[in-house]
C-alpha cells in the first residue's frame, strides 16, 4: 500500500508541474508595453466628478437627455450589476428589469444607447442582449446567443450599436478559451455570427499590464490579458475600430463586410495605427478615436493624420475603462480600478472605494450614447 501511495503522490506532483508549466506558457505574458502617452493637453482639473460609487463601474452610456446608465464590474461582486446614476448616486434597476419579465443581470459589461433612444445591455452567463425603453420601462428585445456565436468559455465584453439599431458589433475577448473574435448580431433577422476568430487583429499582444505599479499577473500563473476588447464605431456607421487589450496596433474594418455572415472579413481589415494599453474606446463626429491608457492613467485620442495625442493624465483615472459622450461634447469615463479589485476580498475592495465616474469637456457638439 505504501508503494501505491508514493506512486499516486508522484503522479500528482507531475500533474501539478505540468499544470504550472501549461499556465505559464499559455496564460502568462511579460510586461513592457511601449509608453505612447505624451504631455497632456489638459491638466486633471478638466476632470469633473460625476459620481463616487461603492462598487467599481465598468461601462457607461449617456442618452440625449443626459441620463446615465452604468454596469458595475462583476469582478467586484456587487449585489446589483446594472443601474442608473441619479444625482451622483447609483440607483439599482434590478426590480425594474424583473418587472419586464427579464432575468436580472449578473455579469453585464457593455451598455449602449442607439439613436432611437433604446438602451442595450450585454450580459454573460448566458450570453444575451437586451434592449429596453427606459421611459416606458418596456422590453424591446431579448436575444440569447447560442454556442456557435459564443463557444464554451467565451467572454462577451464590449459592443457598439449602429445608429439605426439594426446591427450590433460585439467583442468576444477570449480571455479564457483563447479564441477571441468579433460577433455580429442582426437585430432584424435575430441571427448572430462570428468573424475573425483568432485572427492576428483580435489576438492578445504579448504584454501584461502594469497599472499604478501593480503588475497584472496573478499567482504567477495568469496574466490579465484578453484578446479583442474595446471597439468604437464611427458616427457615420462606416468604420468599426477594434483592438485587443495589449496589442500595439488598432485595427479597423468597413462594417459592410461585417454584415455579411458568409464573408472572410480578414482581407478587409486595415491597421489604423498605433495604440496604447487600451480598455475603453469611442469616437467623435470628426472621426477621431478616443482610447484609455490604463498603464499611464490617461485618455488619449487618435487621428488618422496626426496619430496619438494625450488629452489628460491623472492618478484620478484608476484604470479608465468605459466611455460615452453626451449631447454637449462631454466625454464620460468610468474608473474600474481593476488593479485594486481582481482577486481581492470584499473588504479590500471597499477599502479602495469610492470608485469614480468623471466627465470632461471635449467638443461643442457630440452624439450621445456610445
C-alpha positions as semicolon CSV with decimal commas, in nm:
position;residue;x (nm);y (nm);z (nm)
1;X;0,000;0,000;0,000
2;X;0,289;0,235;0,082
3;X;0,430;0,192;-0,266
4;X;0,094;0,272;-0,423
5;X;0,061;0,591;-0,216
6;X;0,407;0,701;-0,325
7;X;0,317;0,643;-0,690
8;X;-0,005;0,842;-0,651
9;X;0,178;1,129;-0,482
10;X;0,445;1,126;-0,753
11;X;0,178;1,132;-1,024
12;X;0,003;1,424;-0,851
13;X;0,330;1,618;-0,835
14;X;0,393;1,552;-1,204
15;X;0,042;1,666;-1,295
16;X;0,080;1,979;-1,080
17;X;0,411;2,060;-1,251
18;X;0,254;2,008;-1,596
19;X;-0,035;2,237;-1,495
20;X;0,201;2,513;-1,379
21;X;0,407;2,488;-1,699
22;X;0,090;2,495;-1,910
23;X;-0,046;2,801;-1,731
24;X;0,281;2,990;-1,757
25;X;0,324;2,911;-2,127
26;X;-0,037;2,983;-2,229
27;X;-0,156;3,249;-1,983
28;X;0,147;3,445;-1,859
29;X;0,285;3,742;-2,052
30;X;0,585;3,971;-1,989
31;X;0,549;4,338;-1,906
32;X;0,700;4,621;-2,107
33;X;0,439;4,773;-2,338
34;X;0,574;5,087;-2,509
35;X;0,480;5,417;-2,343
36;X;0,282;5,613;-2,603
37;X;0,145;5,872;-2,367
38;X;0,279;6,224;-2,409
39;X;0,238;6,561;-2,247
40;X;-0,135;6,606;-2,180
41;X;-0,331;6,886;-2,344
42;X;-0,541;6,937;-2,027
43;X;-0,446;6,915;-1,662
44;X;-0,657;6,700;-1,435
45;X;-0,878;6,992;-1,332
46;X;-1,056;6,918;-1,662
47;X;-1,192;6,601;-1,499
48;X;-1,526;6,684;-1,338
49;X;-1,655;6,434;-1,083
50;X;-1,989;6,281;-1,180
51;X;-2,023;6,011;-0,913
52;X;-1,849;5,835;-0,628
53;X;-1,972;5,475;-0,625
54;X;-1,945;5,198;-0,369
55;X;-1,856;4,943;-0,638
56;X;-1,637;4,997;-0,948
57;X;-1,821;5,100;-1,265
58;X;-1,738;4,906;-1,581
59;X;-1,914;5,060;-1,880
60;X;-2,135;5,364;-1,926
61;X;-2,396;5,507;-2,163
62;X;-2,538;5,859;-2,155
63;X;-2,850;5,937;-2,357
64;X;-2,958;6,255;-2,536
65;X;-3,138;6,379;-2,227
66;X;-2,834;6,326;-2,008
67;X;-2,949;6,015;-1,823
68;X;-2,654;5,799;-1,720
69;X;-2,657;5,419;-1,706
70;X;-2,370;5,200;-1,589
71;X;-2,275;4,843;-1,529
72;X;-2,084;4,768;-1,210
73;X;-1,786;4,545;-1,267
74;X;-1,875;4,180;-1,196
75;X;-1,525;4,115;-1,061
76;X;-1,616;4,320;-0,751
77;X;-1,926;4,103;-0,693
78;X;-2,170;4,392;-0,647
79;X;-2,519;4,300;-0,522
80;X;-2,658;4,459;-0,837
81;X;-2,478;4,475;-1,169
82;X;-2,679;4,738;-1,360
83;X;-2,845;5,068;-1,285
84;X;-2,867;5,443;-1,331
85;X;-2,665;5,725;-1,179
86;X;-2,903;5,988;-1,042
87;X;-2,761;6,294;-0,864
88;X;-2,432;6,113;-0,820
89;X;-2,589;5,801;-0,667
90;X;-2,632;5,450;-0,808
91;X;-2,997;5,351;-0,848
92;X;-3,047;4,976;-0,882
93;X;-3,262;4,867;-1,177
94;X;-3,296;4,502;-1,069
95;X;-3,663;4,533;-0,974
96;X;-3,749;4,728;-1,289
97;X;-3,579;4,467;-1,507
98;X;-3,758;4,185;-1,323
99;X;-4,096;4,350;-1,385
100;X;-4,019;4,339;-1,758
101;X;-4,002;3,960;-1,728
102;X;-3,625;3,963;-1,774
103;X;-3,382;3,775;-1,555
104;X;-3,168;4,035;-1,371
105;X;-2,815;4,092;-1,493
106;X;-2,534;3,915;-1,312
107;X;-2,233;3,961;-1,538
108;X;-2,314;4,256;-1,763
109;X;-2,031;4,461;-1,913
110;X;-2,140;4,657;-2,216
111;X;-2,420;4,917;-2,217
112;X;-2,509;5,146;-2,512
113;X;-2,787;5,367;-2,647
114;X;-2,892;5,356;-3,011
115;X;-3,019;5,672;-3,179
116;X;-3,379;5,566;-3,124
117;X;-3,316;5,605;-2,753
118;X;-3,327;5,235;-2,676
119;X;-3,080;5,110;-2,419
120;X;-2,892;4,789;-2,499
121;X;-2,722;4,580;-2,230
122;X;-2,483;4,288;-2,291
123;X;-2,473;4,013;-2,032
124;X;-2,270;3,693;-1,985
125;X;-2,363;3,353;-1,847
126;X;-2,570;3,316;-2,051
127;X;-2,452;3,550;-2,326
128;X;-2,751;3,766;-2,414
129;X;-2,850;4,111;-2,541
130;X;-3,141;4,307;-2,401
131;X;-3,290;4,626;-2,545
132;X;-3,521;4,834;-2,325
133;X;-3,719;5,156;-2,344
134;X;-3,607;5,345;-2,034
135;X;-3,905;5,582;-2,046
136;X;-4,186;5,327;-2,067
137;X;-3,975;5,062;-1,891
138;X;-4,076;4,809;-2,155
139;X;-3,867;4,532;-2,302
140;X;-3,790;4,591;-2,672
141;X;-3,594;4,276;-2,743
142;X;-3,407;3,995;-2,571
143;X;-3,174;3,762;-2,756
144;X;-2,983;3,464;-2,619
145;X;-2,672;3,372;-2,817
146;X;-2,604;3,009;-2,899
147;X;-2,271;2,827;-2,865
148;X;-2,182;2,897;-3,228
149;X;-2,180;3,269;-3,159
150;X;-2,021;3,237;-2,813
151;X;-1,849;2,900;-2,764
152;X;-1,760;2,747;-2,429
153;X;-1,554;2,982;-2,209
154;X;-1,622;3,279;-2,437
155;X;-1,649;3,621;-2,279
156;X;-1,879;3,889;-2,422
157;X;-1,713;4,217;-2,335
158;X;-1,798;4,538;-2,520
159;X;-2,023;4,628;-2,811
160;X;-2,141;4,906;-3,040
161;X;-2,483;4,961;-3,195
162;X;-2,542;5,102;-3,541
163;X;-2,732;5,429;-3,529
164;X;-3,048;5,264;-3,665
165;X;-3,022;4,981;-3,414
166;X;-3,010;4,714;-3,685
167;X;-2,660;4,577;-3,623
168;X;-2,468;4,520;-3,302
169;X;-2,093;4,456;-3,311
170;X;-1,959;4,267;-3,008
171;X;-1,616;4,166;-2,882
172;X;-1,559;3,813;-2,753
173;X;-1,228;3,876;-2,580
174;X;-1,137;3,505;-2,547
175;X;-0,972;3,566;-2,212
176;X;-1,016;3,204;-2,103
177;X;-1,050;2,995;-2,418
178;X;-0,801;3,197;-2,625
179;X;-1,043;3,216;-2,920
180;X;-1,117;3,590;-2,949
181;X;-1,347;3,709;-3,225
182;X;-1,592;3,975;-3,334
183;X;-1,957;3,875;-3,311
184;X;-2,221;4,046;-3,525
185;X;-2,588;4,041;-3,430
186;X;-2,859;4,130;-3,684
187;X;-3,140;4,268;-3,469
188;X;-3,394;4,235;-3,752
189;X;-3,332;3,873;-3,853
190;X;-3,228;3,784;-3,496
191;X;-2,920;3,598;-3,614
192;X;-2,561;3,618;-3,494
193;X;-2,229;3,507;-3,639
194;X;-1,857;3,523;-3,568
195;X;-1,586;3,696;-3,770
196;X;-1,207;3,696;-3,746
197;X;-1,181;3,422;-3,483
198;X;-0,817;3,406;-3,364
199;X;-0,710;3,642;-3,643
200;X;-0,398;3,848;-3,568
201;X;-0,618;4,159;-3,546
202;X;-0,813;4,020;-3,248
203;X;-0,548;3,821;-3,065
204;X;-0,386;3,947;-2,746
205;X;-0,041;4,102;-2,763
206;X;0,248;3,962;-2,565
207;X;0,224;4,204;-2,274
208;X;0,075;4,208;-1,925
209;X;-0,033;4,548;-1,795
210;X;0,127;4,727;-1,505
211;X;-0,130;4,967;-1,359
212;X;-0,025;5,223;-1,099
213;X;0,263;4,997;-1,000
214;X;0,062;4,673;-0,989
215;X;0,164;4,402;-1,238
216;X;-0,149;4,223;-1,356
217;X;-0,017;3,868;-1,349
218;X;-0,190;3,677;-1,072
219;X;-0,033;3,399;-0,865
220;X;0,240;3,377;-1,126
221;X;0,002;3,174;-1,341
222;X;-0,240;3,407;-1,521
223;X;-0,190;3,745;-1,688
224;X;-0,496;3,968;-1,724
225;X;-0,459;3,991;-2,099
226;X;-0,778;3,943;-2,304
227;X;-0,795;3,947;-2,680
228;X;-1,013;4,194;-2,868
229;X;-1,167;4,411;-2,600
230;X;-1,250;4,770;-2,687
231;X;-1,421;4,877;-3,006
232;X;-1,559;5,201;-3,144
233;X;-1,798;5,274;-3,428
234;X;-1,753;5,582;-3,643
235;X;-2,052;5,815;-3,623
236;X;-2,140;5,755;-3,988
237;X;-2,153;5,379;-3,914
238;X;-1,887;5,308;-4,177
239;X;-1,584;5,203;-3,973
240;X;-1,556;4,969;-3,678
241;X;-1,232;5,027;-3,487
242;X;-1,117;4,749;-3,257
243;X;-0,814;4,626;-3,068
244;X;-0,708;4,372;-2,814
245;X;-0,610;4,487;-2,469
246;X;-0,234;4,460;-2,522
247;X;-0,190;4,477;-2,898
248;X;0,028;4,769;-3,000
249;X;-0,194;4,827;-3,307
250;X;-0,552;4,938;-3,355
251;X;-0,743;4,789;-3,649
252;X;-1,049;4,889;-3,845
253;X;-1,287;4,729;-4,095
254;X;-1,569;4,862;-4,311
255;X;-1,893;4,749;-4,147
256;X;-2,049;4,647;-4,479
257;X;-1,821;4,343;-4,477
258;X;-1,906;4,252;-4,118
259;X;-2,275;4,246;-4,210
260;X;-2,213;3,954;-4,448
261;X;-2,210;3,636;-4,242
262;X;-2,055;3,430;-4,524
263;X;-1,760;3,659;-4,598
264;X;-1,399;3,608;-4,491
265;X;-1,351;3,952;-4,343
266;X;-0,977;3,920;-4,273
267;X;-0,875;4,052;-4,615
268;X;-1,065;4,377;-4,549
269;X;-0,909;4,452;-4,211
270;X;-0,674;4,751;-4,200
271;X;-0,417;4,863;-3,945
272;X;-0,545;5,204;-3,837
273;X;-0,241;5,300;-3,630
274;X;-0,053;5,268;-3,303
275;X;-0,243;5,247;-2,976
276;X;-0,193;5,248;-2,602
277;X;-0,260;4,969;-2,350
278;X;-0,630;5,016;-2,409
279;X;-0,954;4,913;-2,246
280;X;-1,232;5,158;-2,346
281;X;-1,279;5,323;-2,686
282;X;-1,519;5,565;-2,854
283;X;-1,533;5,811;-3,146
284;X;-1,639;6,169;-3,214
285;X;-1,809;6,347;-3,505
286;X;-1,472;6,432;-3,661
287;X;-1,376;6,067;-3,695
288;X;-1,125;6,067;-3,411
289;X;-1,093;5,767;-3,179
290;X;-1,061;5,802;-2,802
291;X;-0,873;5,535;-2,611
292;X;-0,797;5,474;-2,248
293;X;-0,435;5,419;-2,146
294;X;-0,465;5,207;-1,833
295;X;-0,090;5,189;-1,770
296;X;-0,049;5,567;-1,756
297;X;-0,388;5,667;-1,613
298;X;-0,459;5,864;-1,927
299;X;-0,709;5,932;-2,202
300;X;-0,560;5,960;-2,548
301;X;-0,701;6,049;-2,888
302;X;-0,608;5,906;-3,226
303;X;-0,642;6,090;-3,554
304;X;-0,579;5,937;-3,894
305;X;-0,346;6,221;-3,992
306;X;-0,192;6,320;-3,658
307;X;-0,168;5,987;-3,478
308;X;-0,189;5,980;-3,096
309;X;-0,216;6,273;-2,858
310;X;-0,272;6,264;-2,482
311;X;-0,572;6,460;-2,359
312;X;-0,536;6,412;-1,985
313;X;-0,316;6,212;-1,749
314;X;-0,400;6,180;-1,381
315;X;-0,379;5,936;-1,090
316;X;-0,750;6,003;-1,050
317;X;-0,803;5,779;-1,353
318;X;-0,770;5,444;-1,179
319;X;-0,794;5,209;-1,477
320;X;-1,001;5,425;-1,716
321;X;-1,247;5,175;-1,857
322;X;-1,573;5,274;-2,029
323;X;-1,650;5,582;-2,239
324;X;-1,964;5,762;-2,352
325;X;-2,029;6,105;-2,497
326;X;-2,337;6,307;-2,408
327;X;-2,502;6,553;-2,649
328;X;-2,297;6,853;-2,534
329;X;-1,939;6,745;-2,608
330;X;-1,871;6,592;-2,267
331;X;-1,679;6,265;-2,259
332;X;-1,771;6,043;-1,963
333;X;-1,523;5,786;-1,832
334;X;-1,553;5,517;-1,567
335;X;-1,269;5,415;-1,337
336;X;-1,296;5,042;-1,267
337;X;-0,971;5,027;-1,064
338;X;-0,934;4,660;-1,153
339;X;-0,576;4,652;-1,025
340;X;-0,732;4,712;-0,682
341;X;-1,023;4,472;-0,737
342;X;-0,922;4,149;-0,915
343;X;-0,871;3,860;-0,667
344;X;-0,925;4,095;-0,375
345;X;-1,155;4,032;-0,079
346;X;-1,473;4,234;-0,040
347;X;-1,307;4,415;0,250
348;X;-1,005;4,506;0,038
349;X;-1,232;4,632;-0,240
350;X;-1,435;4,850;-0,006
351;X;-1,117;5,000;0,137
352;X;-1,043;5,125;-0,217
353;X;-1,388;5,280;-0,259
354;X;-1,539;5,508;-0,363
355;X;-1,491;5,442;-0,735
356;X;-1,533;5,736;-0,970
357;X;-1,707;5,840;-1,286
358;X;-1,571;6,159;-1,444
359;X;-1,655;6,373;-1,742
360;X;-1,453;6,628;-1,937
361;X;-1,548;6,883;-2,200
362;X;-1,402;6,787;-2,538
363;X;-1,608;6,949;-2,814
364;X;-1,915;7,169;-2,853
365;X;-2,127;6,902;-3,017
366;X;-2,138;6,525;-2,993
367;X;-2,368;6,228;-3,041
368;X;-2,477;6,068;-2,715
369;X;-2,491;5,701;-2,634
370;X;-2,153;5,546;-2,711
